[in-house]
Every structure is written in structure tokens, then in C-alpha cells.
Amino acid sequence: MTIEVHLTLQRENFTLQTSLSLPASGVTALYGPSGCGKTTLLRAIAGLEPAAQGIVKTNQATWQDKQHFTPVHKRAIGYVFQEASLFEHLTVYDNIAYGMKRRQPHNRVESEFSLDLLGIRHLLDRHPEQLSGGEQQRVAIARALATQPDMLLLDEPLAALDNARKQEILPYLDKLQQKLSIPVLYVSHDPHEVCRLSQYLVIMDEGTVVEQGATSSLMSAPSLSGSSLFTVSQPEENQISHLSRDKYIIKARVDGFDAESSLNSLSFSGGTLLIPGEEITQPSVCVEIAASNIHLTTQPGQVSSMLNTLPCSLIDLQPCSPGYLTVRLKLGDEILNTRISRKAASTMALRNGQRLFAQFSAEVASS
């Protein structure tokens, strides 16, 4: 079953035109640069943009079509903004109780369950000014869930938080997306959040949908060739991101930790990854691989300072600059690019379809 969203909204200097069939469960990320239309699309789905024309249909109801428009207060949604927007004069308990007033007649999400899931039960008697930014956002999410919505809309809920507060709330969002039975639409311009939290990804630019599909597939789209859909925006200053066209982000499962060598063992479709450092306590993480760190060899047994040596197949070779070629590789389900000199390619007799071994280092992505 899917959520159908086919909307057009015309403004003086901006046009939103989208046609989407979204999963009716899990987290769908709306991703793209500032001003691309992510929040406008979310608002239109919520019914906050009555000028938008088209269709919004969920599993339970048709909220909008040519014949009728369901106002926002009658749509079974929970909406969380960038700012928590809690009622300052009310306690945490009373803020959440306010959300209960809009409950739908069927029970999809229990408030008691939300308190424990978001780790806020001990905060019920406090007022918003006594909470950290991360705690305020967790309360805002609990209030949205208290309405027992058919869909949860999160509009960059971490954007106003510093890195420490982001790290505070991310584990709770991890648990949230694993436990909720309702679909979640999550707006973000941060690729690390997208990789960590979402299963389905919608990439937007200038009011249109550039691409949509499984997050794992789109996150590993080739970037050095210039065809990457993630080049629609530029990274913020000092932000480590594959948007700079030379890094890839892969979601991997954490399998174990060797305390003696301080090595984490992770797995993904291409094999096992080894990452040094402190023990990773999350069940899964996003891993960065720099294209410049990918070295190729025809034999797996060669000694290297790179911790990871994994089999791959050469998809094709393309000229990219004087004396260099872009090499496109298939590593499990991932597609990665690296660059190699023409001389080295000739010496190795590289050809399409050839079995090679990629040697590289990797690190856990930080948002």
C-alpha cells in the first residue's frame, strides 16, 4: 500500500510540482537544499497550503482531490516543526495532554508507549524552560503522537539543535522509526540523518522531485561522474559530506568489537568492514568512504595500510581529466567511483566486468 501525493502549487517566484508514491510505513526522508520545496511539500500534505492543487491519498482516507479538500484540523496527522513550540505555561504532562484532545477514535499509538520510547517520563512535571533543546523536541514528538495520527510529519526537527543535542535525540529517533507502525515523513538537508533514519528517500530540487527510491540505493549513487543526485546542494562549511562529490555514505550493521585491537566489525551488502576506535554501541551506523581512499588491486593478498580489502567488479572506465580515468565499481549492492591514472589502468589491463579488490579505510559518519 502507498501514500499518493500529486500536487502543484504556483507562487510568484516558485513552483512546487510533485508526483509521489510513498511507502505506507517506515520513514521517508524529503531531502534537498534549502529552498527546494521540502517544507512547502510537507505543509501541503498537512493541508496548510490550501492553494495547492492535486491529490493527497493515504491508506485510510483521501485528504484532497478535485472534489474536496480536508482542512488541516481534520487530517489525522502529527506535525513537529524545527522549533518545539511547546506551551511555556504548561508542564510537559499538560503539553502532551493537549495533544490528546485531538485523538482519533481508533488507537494507533499509545501515549504511555511514547513516554517510554522517547525517554521523557521523568520530565512530566517540568516546564519547557527547564528542558534542553533535545528534550523539548522529544516532548514535541510525544505531543504529536498523543493525537494518535495516521501519519507523523517531522520538519527538520534537529535543525535548531547544536551537535551535542542532536546526538542526544538521535538514539530516540532510531527507536521511534523502528517501533512506529505509522508512516513518518522526515524533512532534512543532512545526509547523515537521512542515511541513519530513513528507509525511503525523496530528493528534491527547485520544487520538483529529482529522484525517489530506497535510501540505501540512492545514497550510493555515483558522484564523481557528475551524475549523482546528491550534488543538488552544497555542503555547509566544515560539514563532512558526500555532497562534496568525493565521499560515499553507506549504512552498515554493527556485528562486534575486538577490545584488544579496538576494532569494530560491521557488515553491509559488500562484505565486512573494520573500523578502529571506541566501541560502537548502536545497532547500525552510517559509514563514510572517501573516493580518494579507494585503491585497486588485482590480488587480495597484498599487504596494505588499508584495513579493508573487499572484492568488487569494474563496471566501466570514463575519462575525467588529463591523465586520469573515473572507475565505477560495484561493491555488493553499492556503486562507488574512484579515480586512477591512465598509466595505472593500462599497467593493470583494466577492462569492464573485471574482478578486482578495493582497498580502503572507512570511518563512522558524524553529523
Short mmCIF file of N, CA, C and O in Angstrom, two decimals, residues 196-279:
data_model
loop_
_atom_site.label_atom_id
_atom_site.label_comp_id
_atom_site.label_asym_id
_atom_site.label_seq_id
_atom_site.Cartn_x
_atom_site.Cartn_y
_atom_site.Cartn_z
N ARG A 196 20.83 7.52 8.37
CA ARG A 196 20.62 6.83 9.66
C ARG A 196 19.15 6.49 9.91
O ARG A 196 18.84 5.42 10.46
N LEU A 197 18.24 7.39 9.53
CA LEU A 197 16.85 7.25 9.98
C LEU A 197 15.88 6.73 8.93
O LEU A 197 14.85 6.15 9.29
N SER A 198 16.15 6.94 7.65
CA SER A 198 15.12 6.66 6.65
C SER A 198 15.35 5.36 5.89
O SER A 198 16.47 4.88 5.76
N GLN A 199 14.25 4.82 5.40
CA GLN A 199 14.30 3.65 4.51
C GLN A 199 13.99 4.04 3.07
O GLN A 199 14.41 3.36 2.14
N TYR A 200 13.24 5.13 2.89
CA TYR A 200 12.87 5.60 1.56
C TYR A 200 13.27 7.07 1.45
O TYR A 200 13.20 7.81 2.43
N LEU A 201 13.69 7.46 0.26
CA LEU A 201 14.26 8.80 0.08
C LEU A 201 13.66 9.50 -1.13
O LEU A 201 13.55 8.91 -2.21
N VAL A 202 13.27 10.75 -0.92
CA VAL A 202 12.81 11.62 -2.00
C VAL A 202 13.78 12.78 -2.09
O VAL A 202 13.95 13.54 -1.13
N ILE A 203 14.44 12.93 -3.22
CA ILE A 203 15.40 14.01 -3.43
C ILE A 203 14.72 15.11 -4.24
O ILE A 203 14.16 14.85 -5.31
N MET A 204 14.77 16.33 -3.70
CA MET A 204 14.09 17.45 -4.35
C MET A 204 15.06 18.55 -4.73
O MET A 204 16.11 18.73 -4.10
N ASP A 205 14.71 19.28 -5.76
CA ASP A 205 15.45 20.47 -6.15
C ASP A 205 14.52 21.38 -6.95
O ASP A 205 13.80 20.92 -7.85
N GLU A 206 14.48 22.65 -6.58
CA GLU A 206 13.70 23.66 -7.27
C GLU A 206 12.24 23.26 -7.45
O GLU A 206 11.65 23.42 -8.51
N GLY A 207 11.65 22.70 -6.38
CA GLY A 207 10.23 22.42 -6.38
C GLY A 207 9.81 21.13 -7.04
O GLY A 207 8.61 20.81 -7.07
N THR A 208 10.76 20.37 -7.56
CA THR A 208 10.41 19.12 -8.22
C THR A 208 11.14 17.94 -7.58
O THR A 208 12.14 18.11 -6.87
N VAL A 209 10.64 16.75 -7.85
CA VAL A 209 11.27 15.54 -7.36
C VAL A 209 12.33 15.10 -8.36
O VAL A 209 12.03 14.79 -9.51
N VAL A 210 13.58 15.10 -7.93
CA VAL A 210 14.68 14.67 -8.79
C VAL A 210 14.72 13.16 -8.90
O VAL A 210 14.93 12.60 -9.96
N GLU A 211 14.52 12.50 -7.76
CA GLU A 211 14.53 11.03 -7.74
C GLU A 211 13.88 10.56 -6.46
O GLU A 211 13.82 11.27 -5.46
N GLN A 212 13.38 9.34 -6.49
CA GLN A 212 12.85 8.70 -5.29
C GLN A 212 13.15 7.22 -5.34
O GLN A 212 13.23 6.63 -6.42
N GLY A 213 13.34 6.62 -4.17
CA GLY A 213 13.65 5.20 -4.11
C GLY A 213 14.21 4.83 -2.75
O GLY A 213 14.23 5.65 -1.82
N ALA A 214 14.66 3.59 -2.62
CA ALA A 214 15.23 3.11 -1.36
C ALA A 214 16.44 3.95 -0.99
O ALA A 214 17.29 4.24 -1.84
N THR A 215 16.52 4.34 0.27
CA THR A 215 17.63 5.20 0.72
C THR A 215 18.98 4.56 0.44
O THR A 215 19.90 5.21 -0.04
N SER A 216 19.10 3.26 0.71
CA SER A 216 20.39 2.59 0.53
C SER A 216 20.86 2.65 -0.91
O SER A 216 22.06 2.78 -1.18
N SER A 217 19.93 2.59 -1.86
CA SER A 217 20.31 2.64 -3.27
C SER A 217 20.72 4.04 -3.70
O SER A 217 21.72 4.23 -4.37
N LEU A 218 19.93 5.05 -3.30
CA LEU A 218 20.21 6.41 -3.75
C LEU A 218 21.43 7.01 -3.05
O LEU A 218 22.13 7.83 -3.63
N MET A 219 21.68 6.61 -1.79
CA MET A 219 22.84 7.16 -1.08
C MET A 219 24.15 6.74 -1.72
O MET A 219 25.16 7.42 -1.59
N SER A 220 24.16 5.60 -2.40
CA SER A 220 25.40 5.12 -3.01
C SER A 220 25.46 5.43 -4.50
O SER A 220 26.28 4.88 -5.22
N ALA A 221 24.58 6.32 -4.99
CA ALA A 221 24.63 6.71 -6.39
C ALA A 221 26.00 7.32 -6.71
O ALA A 221 26.58 8.03 -5.90
N PRO A 222 26.57 7.06 -7.90
CA PRO A 222 27.89 7.57 -8.22
C PRO A 222 27.93 9.09 -8.20
O PRO A 222 27.02 9.74 -8.65
N SER A 223 29.00 9.66 -7.65
CA SER A 223 29.07 11.11 -7.54
C SER A 223 30.21 11.73 -8.32
O SER A 223 30.11 12.85 -8.77
N LEU A 224 31.31 11.03 -8.51
CA LEU A 224 32.44 11.65 -9.22
C LEU A 224 32.14 11.87 -10.69
O LEU A 224 32.71 12.74 -11.32
N SER A 225 31.23 11.07 -11.23
CA SER A 225 30.92 11.21 -12.65
C SER A 225 30.07 12.43 -12.94
O SER A 225 29.82 12.77 -14.08
N GLY A 226 29.58 13.07 -11.86
CA GLY A 226 28.75 14.26 -12.04
C GLY A 226 27.28 13.93 -12.17
O GLY A 226 26.46 14.81 -12.28
N SER A 227 26.93 12.62 -12.14
CA SER A 227 25.53 12.25 -12.29
C SER A 227 24.84 12.03 -10.96
O SER A 227 23.69 11.67 -10.91
N SER A 228 25.56 12.23 -9.85
CA SER A 228 24.96 11.97 -8.55
C SER A 228 23.80 12.91 -8.27
O SER A 228 23.88 14.11 -8.47
N LEU A 229 22.71 12.33 -7.78
CA LEU A 229 21.56 13.14 -7.42
C LEU A 229 21.81 13.93 -6.16
O LEU A 229 21.04 14.80 -5.81
N PHE A 230 22.89 13.63 -5.46
CA PHE A 230 23.19 14.33 -4.23
C PHE A 230 24.00 15.60 -4.48
O PHE A 230 24.35 16.30 -3.54
N THR A 231 24.29 15.93 -5.72
CA THR A 231 25.02 17.15 -6.00
C THR A 231 24.06 18.34 -6.16
O THR A 231 24.46 19.40 -6.57
N VAL A 232 22.78 18.13 -5.81
CA VAL A 232 21.83 19.23 -5.94
C VAL A 232 22.06 20.31 -4.90
O VAL A 232 21.52 21.39 -5.00
N SER A 233 22.84 20.03 -3.86
CA SER A 233 23.13 21.06 -2.88
C SER A 233 24.60 21.02 -2.51
O SER A 233 25.30 20.07 -2.79
N GLN A 234 25.05 22.08 -1.88
CA GLN A 234 26.43 22.18 -1.47
C GLN A 234 26.55 21.95 0.03
O GLN A 234 25.66 22.33 0.79
N PRO A 235 27.63 21.32 0.49
CA PRO A 235 27.79 21.09 1.92
C PRO A 235 28.02 22.39 2.67
O PRO A 235 28.58 23.33 2.13
N GLU A 236 27.54 22.41 3.91
CA GLU A 236 27.83 23.57 4.75
C GLU A 236 29.31 23.59 5.08
O GLU A 236 30.00 22.60 5.00
N GLU A 237 29.80 24.74 5.45
CA GLU A 237 31.21 24.89 5.79
C GLU A 237 31.60 23.91 6.88
O GLU A 237 30.90 23.76 7.89
N ASN A 238 32.70 23.21 6.67
CA ASN A 238 33.25 22.24 7.60
C ASN A 238 32.40 20.99 7.76
O ASN A 238 32.69 20.14 8.58
N GLN A 239 31.33 20.84 6.97
CA GLN A 239 30.50 19.65 7.10
C GLN A 239 31.11 18.51 6.29
O GLN A 239 31.40 18.67 5.11
N ILE A 240 31.33 17.37 6.92
CA ILE A 240 31.83 16.20 6.21
C ILE A 240 30.66 15.57 5.50
O ILE A 240 29.71 15.13 6.14
N SER A 241 30.70 15.49 4.19
CA SER A 241 29.53 15.02 3.46
C SER A 241 29.92 14.55 2.07
O SER A 241 30.79 15.10 1.43
N HIS A 242 29.20 13.51 1.60
CA HIS A 242 29.45 13.05 0.25
C HIS A 242 28.93 14.03 -0.78
O HIS A 242 29.13 13.87 -1.97
N LEU A 243 28.24 15.10 -0.33
CA LEU A 243 27.80 16.12 -1.26
C LEU A 243 28.98 16.85 -1.89
O LEU A 243 28.84 17.54 -2.88
N SER A 244 30.17 16.70 -1.29
CA SER A 244 31.35 17.31 -1.86
C SER A 244 31.86 16.51 -3.06
O SER A 244 32.88 16.82 -3.62
N ARG A 245 31.13 15.46 -3.44
CA ARG A 245 31.40 14.63 -4.61
C ARG A 245 32.57 13.68 -4.44
O ARG A 245 32.97 13.04 -5.40
N ASP A 246 33.12 13.56 -3.28
CA ASP A 246 34.25 12.64 -3.16
C ASP A 246 34.10 11.69 -1.98
O ASP A 246 35.04 11.04 -1.58
N LYS A 247 32.89 11.61 -1.41
CA LYS A 247 32.66 10.66 -0.33
C LYS A 247 31.33 9.96 -0.51
O LYS A 247 30.40 10.50 -1.11
N TYR A 248 31.26 8.76 0.02
CA TYR A 248 30.04 7.97 -0.03
C TYR A 248 29.61 7.62 1.38
O TYR A 248 30.44 7.44 2.26
N ILE A 249 28.32 7.52 1.58
CA ILE A 249 27.78 7.13 2.87
C ILE A 249 27.03 5.82 2.70
O ILE A 249 26.14 5.71 1.85
N ILE A 250 27.40 4.83 3.49
CA ILE A 250 26.82 3.50 3.42
C ILE A 250 26.29 3.13 4.80
O ILE A 250 26.98 3.32 5.81
N LYS A 251 25.10 2.57 4.86
CA LYS A 251 24.55 2.12 6.13
C LYS A 251 25.03 0.70 6.39
O LYS A 251 24.92 -0.18 5.52
N ALA A 252 25.58 0.46 7.58
CA ALA A 252 26.14 -0.85 7.91
C ALA A 252 25.65 -1.31 9.27
O ALA A 252 25.40 -0.50 10.17
N ARG A 253 25.54 -2.63 9.42
CA ARG A 253 25.13 -3.21 10.70
C ARG A 253 26.34 -3.47 11.57
O ARG A 253 27.36 -3.96 11.08
N VAL A 254 26.25 -3.14 12.84
CA VAL A 254 27.36 -3.37 13.77
C VAL A 254 27.30 -4.82 14.26
O VAL A 254 26.30 -5.25 14.84
N ASP A 255 28.38 -5.59 14.03
CA ASP A 255 28.40 -7.01 14.37
C ASP A 255 29.20 -7.33 15.63
O ASP A 255 28.90 -8.30 16.32
N GLY A 256 30.22 -6.53 15.92
CA GLY A 256 31.02 -6.87 17.10
C GLY A 256 32.17 -5.90 17.31
O GLY A 256 32.40 -4.98 16.52
N PHE A 257 32.92 -6.12 18.39
CA PHE A 257 34.02 -5.25 18.75
C PHE A 257 35.16 -6.09 19.33
O PHE A 257 34.94 -6.92 20.22
N ASP A 258 36.37 -5.89 18.82
CA ASP A 258 37.56 -6.54 19.33
C ASP A 258 38.29 -5.55 20.24
O ASP A 258 38.92 -4.61 19.76
N ALA A 259 38.15 -5.75 21.55
CA ALA A 259 38.71 -4.80 22.52
C ALA A 259 40.23 -4.75 22.44
O ALA A 259 40.84 -3.70 22.65
N GLU A 260 40.87 -5.88 22.13
CA GLU A 260 42.33 -5.91 22.10
C GLU A 260 42.91 -5.00 21.03
O GLU A 260 43.91 -4.31 21.25
N SER A 261 42.29 -5.00 19.87
CA SER A 261 42.78 -4.16 18.78
C SER A 261 41.92 -2.92 18.56
O SER A 261 42.18 -2.14 17.64
N SER A 262 40.89 -2.73 19.40
CA SER A 262 39.97 -1.59 19.28
C SER A 262 39.41 -1.48 17.87
O SER A 262 39.41 -0.43 17.25
N LEU A 263 38.90 -2.60 17.37
CA LEU A 263 38.33 -2.66 16.03
C LEU A 263 36.85 -3.03 16.08
O LEU A 263 36.47 -4.02 16.72
N ASN A 264 36.04 -2.22 15.42
CA ASN A 264 34.63 -2.53 15.24
C ASN A 264 34.45 -3.31 13.95
O ASN A 264 35.06 -2.99 12.93
N SER A 265 33.62 -4.33 14.01
CA SER A 265 33.30 -5.13 12.82
C SER A 265 31.87 -4.81 12.39
O SER A 265 30.94 -4.91 13.20
N LEU A 266 31.72 -4.40 11.13
CA LEU A 266 30.42 -4.04 10.60
C LEU A 266 30.19 -4.80 9.30
O LEU A 266 31.14 -5.22 8.63
N SER A 267 28.93 -4.97 8.94
CA SER A 267 28.62 -5.67 7.69
C SER A 267 27.64 -4.87 6.84
O SER A 267 26.79 -4.15 7.36
N PHE A 268 27.81 -5.00 5.53
CA PHE A 268 26.88 -4.42 4.56
C PHE A 268 26.86 -5.37 3.37
O PHE A 268 27.44 -6.46 3.43
N SER A 269 26.17 -5.01 2.32
CA SER A 269 25.98 -5.94 1.20
C SER A 269 27.28 -6.34 0.54
O SER A 269 27.36 -7.40 -0.09
N GLY A 270 28.33 -5.50 0.69
CA GLY A 270 29.60 -5.80 0.04
C GLY A 270 30.56 -6.62 0.88
O GLY A 270 31.64 -7.00 0.41
N GLY A 271 30.21 -6.89 2.15
CA GLY A 271 31.10 -7.69 2.99
C GLY A 271 31.26 -7.09 4.37
O GLY A 271 30.38 -6.40 4.89
N THR A 272 32.41 -7.36 4.98
CA THR A 272 32.70 -6.92 6.35
C THR A 272 33.63 -5.73 6.34
O THR A 272 34.63 -5.71 5.63
N LEU A 273 33.30 -4.72 7.15
CA LEU A 273 34.12 -3.54 7.31
C LEU A 273 34.76 -3.53 8.69
O LEU A 273 34.12 -3.89 9.68
N LEU A 274 36.00 -3.10 8.76
CA LEU A 274 36.70 -2.93 10.02
C LEU A 274 36.98 -1.45 10.24
O LEU A 274 37.54 -0.78 9.36
N ILE A 275 36.56 -0.94 11.39
CA ILE A 275 36.74 0.47 11.71
C ILE A 275 37.34 0.59 13.10
O ILE A 275 36.75 0.12 14.08
N PRO A 276 38.53 1.21 13.21
CA PRO A 276 39.16 1.35 14.53
C PRO A 276 38.50 2.45 15.34
O PRO A 276 37.85 3.35 14.80
N GLY A 277 38.68 2.37 16.66
CA GLY A 277 38.15 3.41 17.53
C GLY A 277 37.43 2.82 18.71
O GLY A 277 37.54 1.62 19.01
N GLU A 278 36.67 3.66 19.39
CA GLU A 278 35.89 3.20 20.53
C GLU A 278 34.76 2.28 20.06
O GLU A 278 34.34 2.31 18.91
N GLU A 279 34.28 1.46 20.98
CA GLU A 279 33.22 0.52 20.63
C GLU A 279 31.95 1.27 20.21
O GLU A 279 31.52 2.22 20.86
#
